[in-house]
mmCIF file of C-alpha atoms in Angstrom:
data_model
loop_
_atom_site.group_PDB
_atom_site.id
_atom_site.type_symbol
_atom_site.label_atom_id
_atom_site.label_comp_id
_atom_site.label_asym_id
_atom_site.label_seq_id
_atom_site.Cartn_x
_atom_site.Cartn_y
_atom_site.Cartn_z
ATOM 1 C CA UNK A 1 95.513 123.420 127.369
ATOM 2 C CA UNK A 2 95.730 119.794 129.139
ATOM 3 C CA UNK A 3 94.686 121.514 132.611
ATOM 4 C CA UNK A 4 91.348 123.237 130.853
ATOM 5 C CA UNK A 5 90.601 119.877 128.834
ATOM 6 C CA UNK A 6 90.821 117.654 132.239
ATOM 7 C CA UNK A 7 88.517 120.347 133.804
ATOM 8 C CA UNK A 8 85.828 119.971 130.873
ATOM 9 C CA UNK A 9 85.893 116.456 130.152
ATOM 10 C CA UNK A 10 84.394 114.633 133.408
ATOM 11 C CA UNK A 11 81.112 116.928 133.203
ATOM 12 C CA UNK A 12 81.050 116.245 129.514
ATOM 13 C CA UNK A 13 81.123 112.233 129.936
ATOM 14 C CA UNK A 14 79.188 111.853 132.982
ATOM 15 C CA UNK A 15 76.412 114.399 131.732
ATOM 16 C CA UNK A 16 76.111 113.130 127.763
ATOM 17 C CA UNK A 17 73.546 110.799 126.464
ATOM 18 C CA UNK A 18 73.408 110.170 123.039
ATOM 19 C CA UNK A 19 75.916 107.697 122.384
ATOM 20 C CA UNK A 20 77.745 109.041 119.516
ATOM 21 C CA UNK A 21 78.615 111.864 120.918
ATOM 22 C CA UNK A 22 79.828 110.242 124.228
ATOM 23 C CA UNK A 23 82.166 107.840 122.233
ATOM 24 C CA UNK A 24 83.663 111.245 120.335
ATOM 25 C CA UNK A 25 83.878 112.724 123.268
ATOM 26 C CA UNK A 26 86.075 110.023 125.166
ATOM 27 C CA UNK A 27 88.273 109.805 121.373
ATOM 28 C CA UNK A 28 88.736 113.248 121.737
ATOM 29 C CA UNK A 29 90.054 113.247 125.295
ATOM 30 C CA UNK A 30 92.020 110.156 124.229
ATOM 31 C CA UNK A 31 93.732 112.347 122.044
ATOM 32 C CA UNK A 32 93.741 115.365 124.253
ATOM 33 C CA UNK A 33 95.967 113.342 126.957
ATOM 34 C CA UNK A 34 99.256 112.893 125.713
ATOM 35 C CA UNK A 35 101.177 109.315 126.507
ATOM 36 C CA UNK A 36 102.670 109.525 129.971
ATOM 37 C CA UNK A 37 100.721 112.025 131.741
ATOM 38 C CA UNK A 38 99.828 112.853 135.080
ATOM 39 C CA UNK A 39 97.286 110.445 136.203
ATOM 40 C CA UNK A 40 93.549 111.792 135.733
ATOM 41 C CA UNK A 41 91.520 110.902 138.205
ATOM 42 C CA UNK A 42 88.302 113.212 137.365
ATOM 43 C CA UNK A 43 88.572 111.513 133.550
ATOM 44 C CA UNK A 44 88.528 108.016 135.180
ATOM 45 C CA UNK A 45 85.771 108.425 137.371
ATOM 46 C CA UNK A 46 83.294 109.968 134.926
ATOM 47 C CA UNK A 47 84.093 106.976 132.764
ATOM 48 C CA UNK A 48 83.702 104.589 135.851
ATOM 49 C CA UNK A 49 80.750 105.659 136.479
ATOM 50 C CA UNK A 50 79.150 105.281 133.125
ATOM 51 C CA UNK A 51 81.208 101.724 132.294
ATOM 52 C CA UNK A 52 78.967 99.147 133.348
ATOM 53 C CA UNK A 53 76.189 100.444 131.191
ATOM 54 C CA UNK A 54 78.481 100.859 127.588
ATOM 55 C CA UNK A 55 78.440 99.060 124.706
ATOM 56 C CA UNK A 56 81.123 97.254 123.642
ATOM 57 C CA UNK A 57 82.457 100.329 121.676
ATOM 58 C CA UNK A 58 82.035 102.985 123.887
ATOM 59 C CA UNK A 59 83.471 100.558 126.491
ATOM 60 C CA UNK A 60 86.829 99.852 124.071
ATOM 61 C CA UNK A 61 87.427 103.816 123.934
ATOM 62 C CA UNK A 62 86.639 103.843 127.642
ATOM 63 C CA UNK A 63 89.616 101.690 128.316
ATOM 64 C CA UNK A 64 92.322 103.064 126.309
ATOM 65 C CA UNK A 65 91.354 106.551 128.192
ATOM 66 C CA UNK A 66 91.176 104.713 130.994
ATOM 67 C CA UNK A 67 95.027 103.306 130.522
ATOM 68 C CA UNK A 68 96.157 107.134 129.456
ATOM 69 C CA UNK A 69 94.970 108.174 132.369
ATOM 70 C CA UNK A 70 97.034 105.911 134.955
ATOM 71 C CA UNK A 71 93.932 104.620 136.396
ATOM 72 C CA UNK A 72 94.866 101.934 138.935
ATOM 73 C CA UNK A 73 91.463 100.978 139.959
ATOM 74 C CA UNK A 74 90.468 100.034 135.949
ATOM 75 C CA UNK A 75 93.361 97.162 136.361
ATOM 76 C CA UNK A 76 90.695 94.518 137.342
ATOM 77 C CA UNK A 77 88.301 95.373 134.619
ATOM 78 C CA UNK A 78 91.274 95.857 132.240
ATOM 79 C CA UNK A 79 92.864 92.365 133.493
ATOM 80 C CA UNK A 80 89.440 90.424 132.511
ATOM 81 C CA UNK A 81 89.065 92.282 129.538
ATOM 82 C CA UNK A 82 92.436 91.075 127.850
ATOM 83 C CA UNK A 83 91.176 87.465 128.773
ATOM 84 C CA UNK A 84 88.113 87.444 126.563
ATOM 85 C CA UNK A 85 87.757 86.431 122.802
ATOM 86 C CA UNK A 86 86.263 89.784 121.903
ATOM 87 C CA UNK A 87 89.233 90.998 119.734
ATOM 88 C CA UNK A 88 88.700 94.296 120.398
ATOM 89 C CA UNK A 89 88.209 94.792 123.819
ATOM 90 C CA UNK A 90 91.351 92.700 124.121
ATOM 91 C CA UNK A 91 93.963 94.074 122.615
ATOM 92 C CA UNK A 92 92.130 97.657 123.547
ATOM 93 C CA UNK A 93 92.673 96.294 127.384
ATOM 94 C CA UNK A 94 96.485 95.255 127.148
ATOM 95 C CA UNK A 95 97.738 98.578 125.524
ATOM 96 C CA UNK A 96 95.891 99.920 128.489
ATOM 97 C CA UNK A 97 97.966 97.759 130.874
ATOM 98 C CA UNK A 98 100.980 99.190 129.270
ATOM 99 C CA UNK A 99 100.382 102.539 129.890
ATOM 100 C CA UNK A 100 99.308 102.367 133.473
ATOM 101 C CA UNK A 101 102.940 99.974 134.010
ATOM 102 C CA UNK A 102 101.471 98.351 137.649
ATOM 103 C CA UNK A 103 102.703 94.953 138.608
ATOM 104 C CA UNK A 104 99.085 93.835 138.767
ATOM 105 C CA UNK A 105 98.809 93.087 135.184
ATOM 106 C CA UNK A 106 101.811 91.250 135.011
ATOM 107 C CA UNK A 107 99.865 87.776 135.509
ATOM 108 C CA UNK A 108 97.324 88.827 132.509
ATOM 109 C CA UNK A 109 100.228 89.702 130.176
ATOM 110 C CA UNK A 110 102.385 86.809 130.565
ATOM 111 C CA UNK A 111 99.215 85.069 130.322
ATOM 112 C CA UNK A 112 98.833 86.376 126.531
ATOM 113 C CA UNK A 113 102.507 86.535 125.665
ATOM 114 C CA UNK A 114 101.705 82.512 124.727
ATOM 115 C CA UNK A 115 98.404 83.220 122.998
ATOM 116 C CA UNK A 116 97.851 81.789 119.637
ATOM 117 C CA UNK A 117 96.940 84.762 117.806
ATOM 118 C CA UNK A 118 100.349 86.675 117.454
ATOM 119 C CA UNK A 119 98.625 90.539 117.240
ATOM 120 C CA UNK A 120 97.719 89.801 120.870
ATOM 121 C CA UNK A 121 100.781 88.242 121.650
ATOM 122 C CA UNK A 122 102.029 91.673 120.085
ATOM 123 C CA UNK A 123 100.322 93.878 122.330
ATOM 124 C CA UNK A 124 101.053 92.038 125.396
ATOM 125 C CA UNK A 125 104.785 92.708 124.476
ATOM 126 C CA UNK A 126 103.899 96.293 124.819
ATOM 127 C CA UNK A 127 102.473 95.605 127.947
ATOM 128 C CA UNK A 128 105.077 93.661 129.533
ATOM 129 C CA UNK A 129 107.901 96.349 128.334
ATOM 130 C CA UNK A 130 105.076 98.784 130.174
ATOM 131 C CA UNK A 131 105.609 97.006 133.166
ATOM 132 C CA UNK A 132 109.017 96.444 132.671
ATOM 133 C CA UNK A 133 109.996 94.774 136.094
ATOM 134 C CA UNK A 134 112.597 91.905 135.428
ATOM 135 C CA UNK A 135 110.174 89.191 135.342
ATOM 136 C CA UNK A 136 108.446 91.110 132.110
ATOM 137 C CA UNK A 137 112.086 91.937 131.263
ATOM 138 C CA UNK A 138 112.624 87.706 130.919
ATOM 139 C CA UNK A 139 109.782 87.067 129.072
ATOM 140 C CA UNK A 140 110.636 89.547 126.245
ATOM 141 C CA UNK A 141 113.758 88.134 125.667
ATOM 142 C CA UNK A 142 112.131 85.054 125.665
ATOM 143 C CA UNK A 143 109.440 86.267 122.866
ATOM 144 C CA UNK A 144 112.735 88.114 121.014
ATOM 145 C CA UNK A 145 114.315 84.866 121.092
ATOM 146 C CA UNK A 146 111.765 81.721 120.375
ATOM 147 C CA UNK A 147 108.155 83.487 119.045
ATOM 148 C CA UNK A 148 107.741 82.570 114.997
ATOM 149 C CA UNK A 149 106.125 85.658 114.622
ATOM 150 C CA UNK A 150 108.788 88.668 113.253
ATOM 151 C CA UNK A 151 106.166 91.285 114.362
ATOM 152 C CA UNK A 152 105.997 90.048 118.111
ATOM 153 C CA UNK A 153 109.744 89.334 118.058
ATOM 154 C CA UNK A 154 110.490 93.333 117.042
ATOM 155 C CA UNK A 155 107.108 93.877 119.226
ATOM 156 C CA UNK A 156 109.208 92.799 122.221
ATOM 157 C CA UNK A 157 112.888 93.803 121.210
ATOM 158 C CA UNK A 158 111.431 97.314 120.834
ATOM 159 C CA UNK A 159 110.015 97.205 124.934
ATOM 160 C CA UNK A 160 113.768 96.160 125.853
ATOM 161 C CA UNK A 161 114.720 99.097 124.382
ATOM 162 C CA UNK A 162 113.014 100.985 126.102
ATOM 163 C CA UNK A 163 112.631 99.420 129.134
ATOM 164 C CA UNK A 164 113.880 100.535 132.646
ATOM 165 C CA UNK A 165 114.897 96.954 134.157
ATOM 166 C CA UNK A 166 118.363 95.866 132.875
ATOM 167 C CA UNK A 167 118.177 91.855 130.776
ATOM 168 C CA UNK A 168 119.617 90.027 133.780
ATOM 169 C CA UNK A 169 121.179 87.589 131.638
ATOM 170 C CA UNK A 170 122.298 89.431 128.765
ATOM 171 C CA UNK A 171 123.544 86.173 127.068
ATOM 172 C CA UNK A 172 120.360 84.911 126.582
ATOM 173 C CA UNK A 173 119.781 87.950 123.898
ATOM 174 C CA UNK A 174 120.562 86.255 120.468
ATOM 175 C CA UNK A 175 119.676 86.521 117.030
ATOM 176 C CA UNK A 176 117.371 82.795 116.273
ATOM 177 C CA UNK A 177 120.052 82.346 113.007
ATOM 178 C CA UNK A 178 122.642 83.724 111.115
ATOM 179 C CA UNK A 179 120.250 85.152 108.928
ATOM 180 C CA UNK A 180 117.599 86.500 111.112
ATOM 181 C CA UNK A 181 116.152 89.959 110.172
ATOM 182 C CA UNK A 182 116.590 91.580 113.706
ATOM 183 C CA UNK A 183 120.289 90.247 114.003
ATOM 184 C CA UNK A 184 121.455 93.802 113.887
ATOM 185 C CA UNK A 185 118.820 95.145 116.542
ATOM 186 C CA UNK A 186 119.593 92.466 118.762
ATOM 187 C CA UNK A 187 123.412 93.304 119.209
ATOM 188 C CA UNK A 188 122.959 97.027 119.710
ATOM 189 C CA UNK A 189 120.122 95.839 122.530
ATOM 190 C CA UNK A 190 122.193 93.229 123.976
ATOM 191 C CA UNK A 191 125.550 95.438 123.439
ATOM 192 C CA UNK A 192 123.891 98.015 125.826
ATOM 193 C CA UNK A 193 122.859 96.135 128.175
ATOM 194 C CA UNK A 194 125.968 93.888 128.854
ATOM 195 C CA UNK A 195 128.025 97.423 128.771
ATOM 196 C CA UNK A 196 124.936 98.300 131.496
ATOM 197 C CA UNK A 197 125.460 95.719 133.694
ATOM 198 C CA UNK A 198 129.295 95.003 133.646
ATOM 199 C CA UNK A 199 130.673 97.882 132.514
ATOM 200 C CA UNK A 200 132.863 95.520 129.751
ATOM 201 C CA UNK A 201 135.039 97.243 126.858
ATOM 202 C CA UNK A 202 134.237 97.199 123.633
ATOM 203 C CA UNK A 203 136.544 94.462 122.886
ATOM 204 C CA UNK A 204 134.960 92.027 125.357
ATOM 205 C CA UNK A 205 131.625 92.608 124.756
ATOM 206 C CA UNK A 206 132.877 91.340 120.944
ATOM 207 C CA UNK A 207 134.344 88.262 122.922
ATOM 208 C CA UNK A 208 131.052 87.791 124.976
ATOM 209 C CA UNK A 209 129.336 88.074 121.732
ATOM 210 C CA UNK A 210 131.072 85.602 119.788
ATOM 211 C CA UNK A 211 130.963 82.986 122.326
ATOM 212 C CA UNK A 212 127.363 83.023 122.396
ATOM 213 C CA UNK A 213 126.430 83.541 118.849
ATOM 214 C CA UNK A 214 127.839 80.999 116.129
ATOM 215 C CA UNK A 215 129.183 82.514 113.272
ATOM 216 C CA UNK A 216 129.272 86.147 114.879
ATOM 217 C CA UNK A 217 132.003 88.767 113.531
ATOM 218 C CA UNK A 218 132.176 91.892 114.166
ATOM 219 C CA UNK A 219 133.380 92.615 110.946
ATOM 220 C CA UNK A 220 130.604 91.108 109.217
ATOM 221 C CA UNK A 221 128.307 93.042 110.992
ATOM 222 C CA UNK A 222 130.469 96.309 109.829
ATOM 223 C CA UNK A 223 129.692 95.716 106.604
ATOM 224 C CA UNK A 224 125.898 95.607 106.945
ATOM 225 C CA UNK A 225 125.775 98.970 109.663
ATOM 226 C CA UNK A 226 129.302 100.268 110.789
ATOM 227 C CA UNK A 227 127.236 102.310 113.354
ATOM 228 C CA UNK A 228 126.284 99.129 115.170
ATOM 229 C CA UNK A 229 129.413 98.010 116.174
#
């Protein structure tokens, strides 16, 4: 279906005026384009050439298809976009940074990481675990291990998960208290990547772990989730 779809859907955009039926039109090929595909460069240019003239909600759904479809050339628009106080568009622009993954919107996503508003600081986690060099890599950990905000802290444990770059510092990966909620989470994520990196046993990755982390047991962990340990 996806080759047919990425045949209609430039014509369709470029050619549609009423408004309404341009932004279900760019929701519907938003949904049409499944996450990590093939970059579409018909989609983006239909869209790029209609952009400057959008509203603010066609222009949000503009982005987010813009993002899905690995458009390089968006990153400057994208990159102001996540700057400005216009929620929307914001957020819209650093999911959109995510899913393209370039280096160039490194800057704007460490940039938000520190915003006040903790949904944004959210979404730039996705971003940065998009990117997912080993700068970005740092700064999750860093957000995992220091931001007051449990969402953004599983926000950015979640992009280490799945994240390409190996935690050059594995170490650094530790729960904020003996009773913090992703205690569990962080262990498995910092037990893979130390085993990643070094190669250690099981045993010393226990040792590693309880020199770093007051109060961790192994067996106390066992009888919360055996299958972590």
């Amino acid at each position: 279906e996806l080759p047919r779809l990425a045949d209609a859907y430039p014509s369709l955009i470029r050619k549609e005026d009423n408004e309404e039926v341009l932004f279900q039109l760019m929701r519907a090929a938003l949904k049409a384009l499944p996450q990590g595909c093939e970059p579409q460069p018909e989609i983006a240019s239909a869209i790029h050439a209609r952009i400057d003239t959008m509203s603010p909600r066609l222009e949000a759904v503009a982005l987010a298809v813009l993002g899905r479809s690995k458009d390089k050339t968006a990153l400057d628009r994208l990159n102001k976009r996540a700057k400005e106080d216009r929620y929307v568009l914001s957020v819209v622009a650093l999911s959109a940074i995510g899913e393209i993954g370039s280096h160039r919107g490194l800057e704007t996503a460490l940039q938000i990481s520190n915003h006040s508003d903790p949904e944004r600081r959210l979404r730039a986690a996705g971003a940065l675990g998009g990117i997912g060099n080993a700068v970005a890599t740092d700064r999750l950990v860093a957000l995992v291990t220091t931001d007051e905000d449990l969402d953004v802290r599983r926000a950015a444990l979640r992009a280490l998960k799945h994240g390409t770059a190996g935690i050059e510092n594995p170490a650094d990966l530790s729960p904020k208290s003996s009773d913090d909620p992703l205690a569990l989470e962080i262990v498995q994520v910092r037990l893979a990547a130390v085993q990643k990196r070094a190669g250690l046993s099981l045993d010393e990755v226990d040792e590693s772990l309880r020199n770093a982390i007051p109060g961790f047991s192994p067996k106390a962990v066992s009888r919360v989730s055996p299958d972590a340990v």
